[in-house]
Amino acid sequence: MNSRFRLIADLYCQFFKIGSFNFGGGYAMLTKIEDVCVNKKNWISREDMMDITVISQSTPGPIFVKSATYIGYKQAGIAGAVAASGGMLTTSFLLVFLISTVFENLLALPLVRNIFRGIQASVGYLVLSAGLSLRKQMPDKSQPLAIMYSSMLAMLAINILGLRISAAAIMLVCGCIPLSMSLIRKGAK
Amino acid sequence: MIYFQLFSAFLQVGTFAFGAAYGAIPLIRELVIRYGWFTEETFANWIAISESIPGPIITELASFVGYDQAGVLGAVVATAAVILPSILIVILSLIAFEKFVNNKYFNAFLSGVRPCVTDMIMATGLHMIIKYIGALSDLSHTDTGAFAVTCILGAITALYRLITKKSIDAYMTIIIGGILGAIVYSVL
C-alpha cells in the first residue's frame, strides 16, 4: 500500500512538472513525456508512446489529459489516471484563478485595454490559422473537399444568421457520410 | 441550476473536441454565446491568455467560464466535465485498443469528422475577425482600430510566410497584436 501510494504521488509530481513548463502545445509535450516516462521512469514502452500518439490524434479531448490518463492508468489504475491528469492540470488551473482575479483591474488601465483590444482583433486570425495548419496536416486531401467546404459554409451561416444548430450536430453528420458509405460498400459485397 | 448547465455544456465540448487545441473553440464559443456567459471580447481575451500560459486551452477555457459563472466549485465542475470523456476514452482504448482505434468504421467516421473540424475552426476564425471589425452589424459601427490591426497583422504574417516559408507561431501573433493595439488605439 505504501509503495502504491508513493507511485501515485510520483505520478502526480512528474506530471505536475511536465504540465508546468509546457509552452509548445500538445504535440511538443509528447517528447517531454517520452523523456520522463520512457527513458527516466520506465513507466511505459516506446510502443506505448506510439499508441498514445495514435489515440491522441483519433479521439476528442486534450492530448495532455489523454497521455497522462494513459500512463497513470497503466501504472496504478483509476487512482493513477486521476493523479497524473490532476498533476498535469494543476498549474494551468491555478494560473487561471490568479489571472481571473487581477485581470479586470488590469483592464482598467488604458494601455492594457489598448493592448488587449489589439490582441482581441488578432485572436480570430489565430483561430483561422490554427484551422489552416490542421487542414495541411490532413493525411488525404483529395476526398474530403466537399465536406470541408460545406462545413465551412454551414458554420459561417450558423454564426452569421445566429441559427441554433450545434457544431456537434454538423460533425456527426459529416462523420456519418463516410461511415454510411463504407457500410453500403460492405453491404454490396 | 448553473452547475448542471456547466457540467452538461462542457461534457458536450469534451466529447466533440476533435482536432487538437483549437478544435474546441467553435464548440465553446457556441455555448458561451448561447448561454450569454461572455461577450465576444472576453472570449477572445481568454483564448489569448490560455494560449500564453502552459496547459491545454480547452481546460483553461472551461476553468475560466466555470469560475466566472459559479466560483471555484463551478471551475472544478466545468473542468472535470471537459476532461471526463477523454479519461473514459483512454481507459476504454486501453482495454480494447485494437478493437477501438483500428476499427474500420470508427476510422471511416473520423475521416468525415476531421475535414469538418478543420473548416469549422477556420469558419469560426473568419467570423471572429469579421465580427470584431464590426462589419456585420452596420457599417457606422465599424471599429477602424480593429480593421487597421487586422490589415497590418495580415500583411506581417503574409510577409513572414513569404520570407521564411513557415507560418508565424501563436505567441508571435498575440505579441504583434498587442503591440499593434497599443499603437493603433492610442493614436485613434
Short mmCIF file of C-alpha atoms in Angstrom, two decimals:
data_model
loop_
_atom_site.label_atom_id
_atom_site.label_comp_id
_atom_site.label_asym_id
_atom_site.label_seq_id
_atom_site.Cartn_x
_atom_site.Cartn_y
_atom_site.Cartn_z
CA MET A 1 0.00 0.00 0.00
CA ASN A 2 2.83 2.28 0.89
CA SER A 3 4.66 1.71 -2.39
CA ARG A 4 1.41 2.20 -4.29
CA PHE A 5 0.85 5.48 -2.55
CA ARG A 6 4.40 6.53 -3.38
CA LEU A 7 3.87 5.61 -7.02
CA ILE A 8 0.70 7.68 -7.20
CA ALA A 9 2.46 10.62 -5.56
CA ASP A 10 5.32 10.26 -8.03
CA LEU A 11 2.87 10.20 -10.96
CA TYR A 12 1.32 13.40 -9.68
CA CYS A 13 4.71 15.12 -9.23
CA GLN A 14 6.14 14.09 -12.60
CA PHE A 15 3.05 15.22 -14.48
CA PHE A 16 2.90 18.38 -12.41
CA LYS A 17 6.38 19.21 -13.69
CA ILE A 18 5.53 18.31 -17.27
CA GLY A 19 2.37 20.40 -17.14
CA SER A 20 4.00 23.38 -15.51
CA PHE A 21 6.70 24.06 -18.05
CA ASN A 22 4.94 23.36 -21.26
CA PHE A 23 4.52 26.19 -23.71
CA GLY A 24 4.73 24.41 -27.02
CA GLY A 25 1.23 22.91 -27.17
CA GLY A 26 0.14 19.28 -27.03
CA TYR A 27 2.43 17.61 -29.51
CA ALA A 28 5.58 19.34 -28.27
CA MET A 29 4.73 17.92 -24.87
CA LEU A 30 4.73 14.34 -26.10
CA THR A 31 8.53 14.40 -26.50
CA LYS A 32 8.83 15.57 -22.91
CA ILE A 33 6.54 12.79 -21.72
CA GLU A 34 8.65 10.29 -23.65
CA ASP A 35 11.77 11.62 -21.97
CA VAL A 36 10.35 11.32 -18.45
CA CYS A 37 8.10 8.27 -18.68
CA VAL A 38 10.04 6.10 -21.14
CA ASN A 39 13.69 6.98 -20.55
CA LYS A 40 13.82 8.01 -16.90
CA LYS A 41 10.98 6.24 -15.14
CA ASN A 42 10.44 3.22 -17.35
CA TRP A 43 6.70 3.56 -16.85
CA ILE A 44 5.80 2.76 -20.42
CA SER A 45 7.49 1.39 -23.53
CA ARG A 46 8.20 3.14 -26.79
CA GLU A 47 5.33 1.22 -28.38
CA ASP A 48 3.02 2.66 -25.75
CA MET A 49 4.19 6.10 -26.82
CA MET A 50 3.10 5.27 -30.38
CA ASP A 51 -0.28 4.14 -29.09
CA ILE A 52 -0.64 7.38 -27.16
CA THR A 53 0.04 9.38 -30.30
CA VAL A 54 -2.49 7.37 -32.30
CA ILE A 55 -5.17 7.67 -29.61
CA SER A 56 -4.49 11.38 -29.23
CA GLN A 57 -4.92 12.00 -32.91
CA SER A 58 -8.08 9.99 -33.33
CA THR A 59 -10.11 10.81 -30.25
CA PRO A 60 -11.58 14.05 -28.88
CA GLY A 61 -10.16 15.96 -25.93
CA PRO A 62 -6.83 17.48 -24.88
CA ILE A 63 -3.67 15.43 -25.53
CA PHE A 64 -2.36 16.47 -22.10
CA VAL A 65 -5.14 14.68 -20.31
CA LYS A 66 -5.22 11.67 -22.61
CA SER A 67 -1.50 10.95 -22.35
CA ALA A 68 -1.47 11.45 -18.57
CA THR A 69 -4.51 9.20 -18.17
CA TYR A 70 -2.96 6.51 -20.34
CA ILE A 71 0.26 6.36 -18.34
CA GLY A 72 -1.38 6.84 -14.94
CA TYR A 73 -3.97 4.15 -15.60
CA LYS A 74 -1.34 1.67 -16.79
CA GLN A 75 0.70 2.23 -13.65
CA ALA A 76 -1.92 2.48 -10.94
CA GLY A 77 -5.44 2.12 -12.31
CA ILE A 78 -8.10 4.82 -11.90
CA ALA A 79 -6.28 6.49 -8.99
CA GLY A 80 -3.14 6.75 -11.10
CA ALA A 81 -5.09 8.20 -14.02
CA VAL A 82 -6.66 10.84 -11.79
CA ALA A 83 -3.31 11.68 -10.11
CA ALA A 84 -1.48 12.05 -13.42
CA SER A 85 -4.20 14.14 -15.10
CA GLY A 86 -4.60 16.22 -11.96
CA GLY A 87 -0.87 16.88 -11.82
CA MET A 88 -0.89 17.85 -15.46
CA LEU A 89 -3.64 20.45 -14.92
CA THR A 90 -2.75 21.89 -11.51
CA THR A 91 -0.57 24.74 -12.73
CA SER A 92 -2.86 25.88 -15.50
CA PHE A 93 -5.87 25.69 -13.18
CA LEU A 94 -4.14 27.88 -10.56
CA LEU A 95 -2.93 30.31 -13.22
CA VAL A 96 -6.47 30.75 -14.49
CA PHE A 97 -7.60 31.72 -10.97
CA LEU A 98 -4.73 34.08 -10.47
CA ILE A 99 -5.31 35.81 -13.78
CA SER A 100 -9.10 35.91 -13.28
CA THR A 101 -8.72 37.81 -10.05
CA VAL A 102 -6.38 40.52 -11.36
CA PHE A 103 -7.48 40.73 -14.97
CA GLU A 104 -10.44 43.10 -14.54
CA ASN A 105 -8.28 45.54 -12.60
CA LEU A 106 -5.56 45.38 -15.21
CA LEU A 107 -8.08 46.10 -17.95
CA ALA A 108 -8.92 49.38 -16.22
CA LEU A 109 -5.52 50.69 -17.28
CA PRO A 110 -5.83 52.38 -20.68
CA LEU A 111 -2.60 50.90 -22.06
CA VAL A 112 -3.56 47.34 -21.06
CA ARG A 113 -7.00 47.86 -22.54
CA ASN A 114 -5.49 49.02 -25.81
CA ILE A 115 -3.10 46.08 -25.89
CA PHE A 116 -5.98 43.67 -25.35
CA ARG A 117 -8.10 45.35 -27.98
CA GLY A 118 -5.26 44.64 -30.40
CA ILE A 119 -5.00 41.08 -29.16
CA GLN A 120 -8.75 40.57 -29.50
CA ALA A 121 -8.53 41.63 -33.12
CA SER A 122 -5.75 39.12 -33.73
CA VAL A 123 -7.34 36.12 -31.99
CA GLY A 124 -9.69 35.46 -34.92
CA TYR A 125 -6.58 35.33 -37.03
CA LEU A 126 -5.01 32.87 -34.60
CA VAL A 127 -8.04 30.58 -34.81
CA LEU A 128 -8.16 30.85 -38.59
CA SER A 129 -4.51 29.88 -38.99
CA ALA A 130 -4.86 27.02 -36.48
CA GLY A 131 -7.61 25.65 -38.72
CA LEU A 132 -5.45 26.15 -41.80
CA SER A 133 -2.47 24.29 -40.36
CA LEU A 134 -4.71 21.42 -39.21
CA ARG A 135 -6.01 21.28 -42.74
CA LYS A 136 -2.46 20.99 -44.09
CA GLN A 137 -1.73 18.07 -41.74
CA MET A 138 -4.68 16.11 -43.11
CA PRO A 139 -3.47 12.76 -44.43
CA ASP A 140 -5.57 12.59 -47.60
CA LYS A 141 -6.60 15.77 -49.28
CA SER A 142 -8.50 14.55 -52.32
CA GLN A 143 -11.75 13.12 -50.96
CA PRO A 144 -12.95 15.39 -48.16
CA LEU A 145 -13.01 18.71 -50.05
CA ALA A 146 -16.79 18.57 -50.30
CA ILE A 147 -17.07 18.03 -46.56
CA MET A 148 -14.60 20.84 -45.90
CA TYR A 149 -16.36 23.50 -47.92
CA SER A 150 -19.85 22.54 -46.89
CA SER A 151 -18.98 22.51 -43.20
CA MET A 152 -17.20 25.86 -43.54
CA LEU A 153 -20.28 27.34 -45.24
CA ALA A 154 -22.63 25.75 -42.72
CA MET A 155 -20.64 27.07 -39.78
CA LEU A 156 -20.42 30.57 -41.25
CA ALA A 157 -24.15 30.58 -41.96
CA ILE A 158 -24.95 29.43 -38.44
CA ASN A 159 -22.71 32.10 -36.94
CA ILE A 160 -23.84 34.97 -39.10
CA LEU A 161 -27.54 34.17 -39.08
CA GLY A 162 -27.45 33.11 -35.43
CA LEU A 163 -29.08 29.74 -36.11
CA ARG A 164 -29.44 27.37 -33.21
CA ILE A 165 -27.73 24.42 -34.85
CA SER A 166 -24.95 22.87 -32.84
CA ALA A 167 -21.46 22.44 -34.30
CA ALA A 168 -21.51 18.95 -32.81
CA ALA A 169 -24.52 18.08 -34.97
CA ILE A 170 -22.63 19.09 -38.12
CA MET A 171 -19.68 16.97 -37.03
CA LEU A 172 -21.93 13.95 -36.52
CA VAL A 173 -23.47 14.41 -39.96
CA CYS A 174 -20.03 14.75 -41.56
CA GLY A 175 -18.80 11.64 -39.77
CA CYS A 176 -21.84 9.62 -40.79
CA ILE A 177 -21.41 10.33 -44.53
CA PRO A 178 -18.20 8.27 -44.99
CA LEU A 179 -19.37 5.82 -42.35
CA SER A 180 -22.59 5.02 -44.22
CA MET A 181 -20.63 4.89 -47.48
CA SER A 182 -18.35 2.21 -46.08
CA LEU A 183 -21.32 0.34 -44.65
CA ILE A 184 -23.04 0.42 -48.06
CA ARG A 185 -19.86 -0.81 -49.72
CA LYS A 186 -19.75 -3.67 -47.27
CA GLY A 187 -23.39 -4.47 -47.92
CA ALA A 188 -22.83 -4.53 -51.69
CA LYS A 189 -20.10 -7.14 -51.39
CA MET B 1 -29.08 25.21 -11.96
CA ILE B 2 -25.77 26.62 -13.06
CA TYR B 3 -23.61 23.64 -12.04
CA PHE B 4 -25.70 21.25 -14.06
CA GLN B 5 -25.68 23.63 -17.00
CA LEU B 6 -21.89 23.97 -16.83
CA PHE B 7 -21.45 20.23 -16.49
CA SER B 8 -23.64 19.28 -19.43
CA ALA B 9 -22.25 22.07 -21.61
CA PHE B 10 -18.63 21.14 -21.04
CA LEU B 11 -19.33 17.42 -21.21
CA GLN B 12 -20.55 18.10 -24.73
CA VAL B 13 -17.42 20.14 -25.51
CA GLY B 14 -15.16 17.37 -24.20
CA THR B 15 -16.99 14.74 -26.22
CA PHE B 16 -16.79 16.57 -29.53
CA ALA B 17 -13.45 18.37 -29.27
CA PHE B 18 -11.72 16.64 -32.17
CA GLY B 19 -8.76 18.33 -33.80
CA ALA B 20 -6.16 19.42 -31.24
CA ALA B 21 -6.45 22.51 -29.08
CA TYR B 22 -8.43 24.69 -31.41
CA GLY B 23 -10.98 22.01 -32.18
CA ALA B 24 -12.84 23.05 -29.06
CA ILE B 25 -13.03 26.74 -29.91
CA PRO B 26 -16.12 26.56 -32.20
CA LEU B 27 -17.93 24.43 -29.60
CA ILE B 28 -17.08 26.60 -26.60
CA ARG B 29 -17.83 29.80 -28.47
CA GLU B 30 -21.24 28.48 -29.45
CA LEU B 31 -22.12 27.62 -25.83
CA VAL B 32 -20.73 30.75 -24.31
CA ILE B 33 -22.69 32.93 -26.67
CA ARG B 34 -25.86 30.84 -26.48
CA TYR B 35 -25.98 30.97 -22.69
CA GLY B 36 -24.87 34.58 -22.68
CA TRP B 37 -21.93 33.74 -20.42
CA PHE B 38 -19.48 36.06 -22.16
CA THR B 39 -19.10 38.77 -24.70
CA GLU B 40 -17.09 38.17 -27.83
CA GLU B 41 -14.31 40.36 -26.40
CA THR B 42 -13.92 38.44 -23.14
CA PHE B 43 -13.86 35.18 -25.03
CA ALA B 44 -11.11 36.48 -27.35
CA ASN B 45 -9.08 37.73 -24.36
CA TRP B 46 -9.26 34.31 -22.78
CA ILE B 47 -8.23 32.45 -25.89
CA ALA B 48 -5.12 34.64 -25.96
CA ILE B 49 -4.44 34.11 -22.25
CA SER B 50 -4.95 30.33 -22.49
CA GLU B 51 -2.61 30.22 -25.43
CA SER B 52 0.07 32.08 -23.46
CA ILE B 53 0.08 30.00 -20.26
CA PRO B 54 1.14 26.34 -20.05
CA GLY B 55 -1.56 23.70 -20.24
CA PRO B 56 -4.42 22.77 -22.56
CA ILE B 57 -6.59 25.57 -23.93
CA ILE B 58 -9.79 23.54 -23.52
CA THR B 59 -9.45 23.01 -19.77
CA GLU B 60 -8.29 26.57 -19.22
CA LEU B 61 -11.34 27.96 -21.01
CA ALA B 62 -13.53 25.55 -19.05
CA SER B 63 -11.98 26.60 -15.72
CA PHE B 64 -12.39 30.24 -16.57
CA VAL B 65 -16.01 30.00 -17.69
CA GLY B 66 -16.81 27.90 -14.62
CA TYR B 67 -15.07 30.27 -12.25
CA ASP B 68 -16.66 33.31 -13.83
CA GLN B 69 -20.17 31.84 -13.62
CA ALA B 70 -20.09 29.94 -10.33
CA GLY B 71 -16.82 30.41 -8.45
CA VAL B 72 -14.31 27.75 -7.52
CA LEU B 73 -16.83 24.91 -7.50
CA GLY B 74 -18.03 25.99 -10.94
CA ALA B 75 -14.46 25.86 -12.23
CA VAL B 76 -13.98 22.37 -10.84
CA VAL B 77 -17.28 21.17 -12.30
CA ALA B 78 -16.60 22.61 -15.76
CA THR B 79 -13.02 21.33 -15.88
CA ALA B 80 -13.98 17.86 -14.68
CA ALA B 81 -16.78 17.71 -17.25
CA VAL B 82 -14.48 18.69 -20.10
CA ILE B 83 -11.85 16.04 -19.30
CA LEU B 84 -14.23 13.23 -18.32
CA PRO B 85 -14.79 11.98 -21.91
CA SER B 86 -11.02 11.93 -22.55
CA ILE B 87 -10.37 9.87 -19.44
CA LEU B 88 -13.13 7.39 -20.31
CA ILE B 89 -11.97 7.13 -23.91
CA VAL B 90 -8.37 6.40 -22.91
CA ILE B 91 -9.39 3.76 -20.38
CA LEU B 92 -11.69 2.20 -22.97
CA SER B 93 -8.94 2.12 -25.56
CA LEU B 94 -6.51 0.62 -23.06
CA ILE B 95 -8.95 -2.21 -22.51
CA ALA B 96 -9.59 -2.72 -26.21
CA PHE B 97 -7.04 -0.73 -28.18
CA GLU B 98 -7.10 -2.87 -31.33
CA LYS B 99 -10.87 -3.09 -31.49
CA PHE B 100 -11.37 0.59 -30.91
CA VAL B 101 -8.62 2.57 -32.62
CA ASN B 102 -8.09 0.23 -35.54
CA ASN B 103 -11.79 -0.25 -36.17
CA LYS B 104 -12.66 0.32 -39.85
CA TYR B 105 -15.95 2.04 -39.13
CA PHE B 106 -14.54 4.25 -36.44
CA ASN B 107 -11.87 5.38 -38.89
CA ALA B 108 -14.45 5.95 -41.61
CA PHE B 109 -16.36 8.14 -39.17
CA LEU B 110 -13.18 10.05 -38.34
CA SER B 111 -12.35 10.60 -42.00
CA GLY B 112 -15.51 12.68 -42.17
CA VAL B 113 -15.13 14.44 -38.85
CA ARG B 114 -11.54 15.62 -39.42
CA PRO B 115 -12.14 17.73 -42.54
CA CYS B 116 -15.33 19.06 -40.98
CA VAL B 117 -13.46 20.20 -37.87
CA THR B 118 -10.65 21.94 -39.74
CA ASP B 119 -13.09 24.02 -41.70
CA MET B 120 -15.35 24.74 -38.76
CA ILE B 121 -12.32 26.14 -36.96
CA MET B 122 -11.48 28.25 -40.00
CA ALA B 123 -15.06 29.47 -40.27
CA THR B 124 -15.05 30.41 -36.59
CA GLY B 125 -11.81 32.34 -37.04
CA LEU B 126 -13.18 34.15 -40.06
CA HIS B 127 -16.39 35.02 -38.26
CA MET B 128 -14.45 36.32 -35.25
CA ILE B 129 -12.36 38.58 -37.49
CA ILE B 130 -15.39 39.93 -39.35
CA LYS B 131 -17.43 40.35 -36.21
CA TYR B 132 -14.66 42.06 -34.32
CA ILE B 133 -14.20 44.62 -37.03
CA GLY B 134 -17.92 45.19 -36.68
CA ALA B 135 -18.69 44.82 -40.36
CA LEU B 136 -21.71 42.62 -39.73
CA SER B 137 -23.98 44.89 -37.76
CA ASP B 138 -24.00 48.18 -39.62
CA LEU B 139 -21.14 49.99 -41.19
CA SER B 140 -21.24 53.02 -38.92
CA HIS B 141 -20.21 50.75 -36.04
CA THR B 142 -17.09 49.54 -37.79
CA ASP B 143 -14.11 49.57 -35.46
CA THR B 144 -11.40 51.28 -37.51
CA GLY B 145 -8.75 50.29 -34.97
CA ALA B 146 -9.60 46.61 -35.25
CA PHE B 147 -9.70 46.97 -39.01
CA ALA B 148 -6.21 48.52 -39.00
CA VAL B 149 -4.81 45.86 -36.65
CA THR B 150 -6.29 43.07 -38.79
CA CYS B 151 -4.87 44.51 -42.00
CA ILE B 152 -1.37 45.16 -40.61
CA LEU B 153 -1.25 41.76 -38.91
CA GLY B 154 -2.38 40.10 -42.13
CA ALA B 155 0.36 41.89 -44.05
CA ILE B 156 3.04 40.98 -41.49
CA THR B 157 2.09 37.29 -41.44
CA ALA B 158 1.89 37.11 -45.23
CA LEU B 159 5.34 38.69 -45.47
CA TYR B 160 6.74 36.34 -42.82
CA ARG B 161 5.34 33.34 -44.66
CA LEU B 162 6.79 34.61 -47.93
CA ILE B 163 10.27 35.05 -46.48
CA THR B 164 10.61 32.07 -44.12
CA LYS B 165 8.11 29.70 -45.80
CA LYS B 166 6.74 29.00 -42.33
CA SER B 167 3.62 30.27 -40.66
CA ILE B 168 4.06 32.64 -37.77
CA ASP B 169 3.50 30.99 -34.40
CA ALA B 170 0.74 31.74 -31.97
CA TYR B 171 2.80 33.67 -29.39
CA MET B 172 4.16 36.00 -32.05
CA THR B 173 0.65 36.63 -33.36
CA ILE B 174 -0.51 37.59 -29.86
CA ILE B 175 2.53 39.78 -29.17
CA ILE B 176 2.27 41.56 -32.52
CA GLY B 177 -1.47 42.01 -31.98
CA GLY B 178 -0.82 43.55 -28.56
CA ILE B 179 1.83 45.94 -29.84
CA LEU B 180 -0.35 46.98 -32.76
CA GLY B 181 -3.27 47.52 -30.38
CA ALA B 182 -1.17 49.71 -28.09
CA ILE B 183 -0.05 51.84 -31.04
CA VAL B 184 -3.24 51.98 -33.09
CA TYR B 185 -5.69 52.67 -30.24
CA SER B 186 -3.52 55.33 -28.63
CA VAL B 187 -3.28 57.14 -31.96
CA LEU B 188 -7.02 56.94 -32.65
#
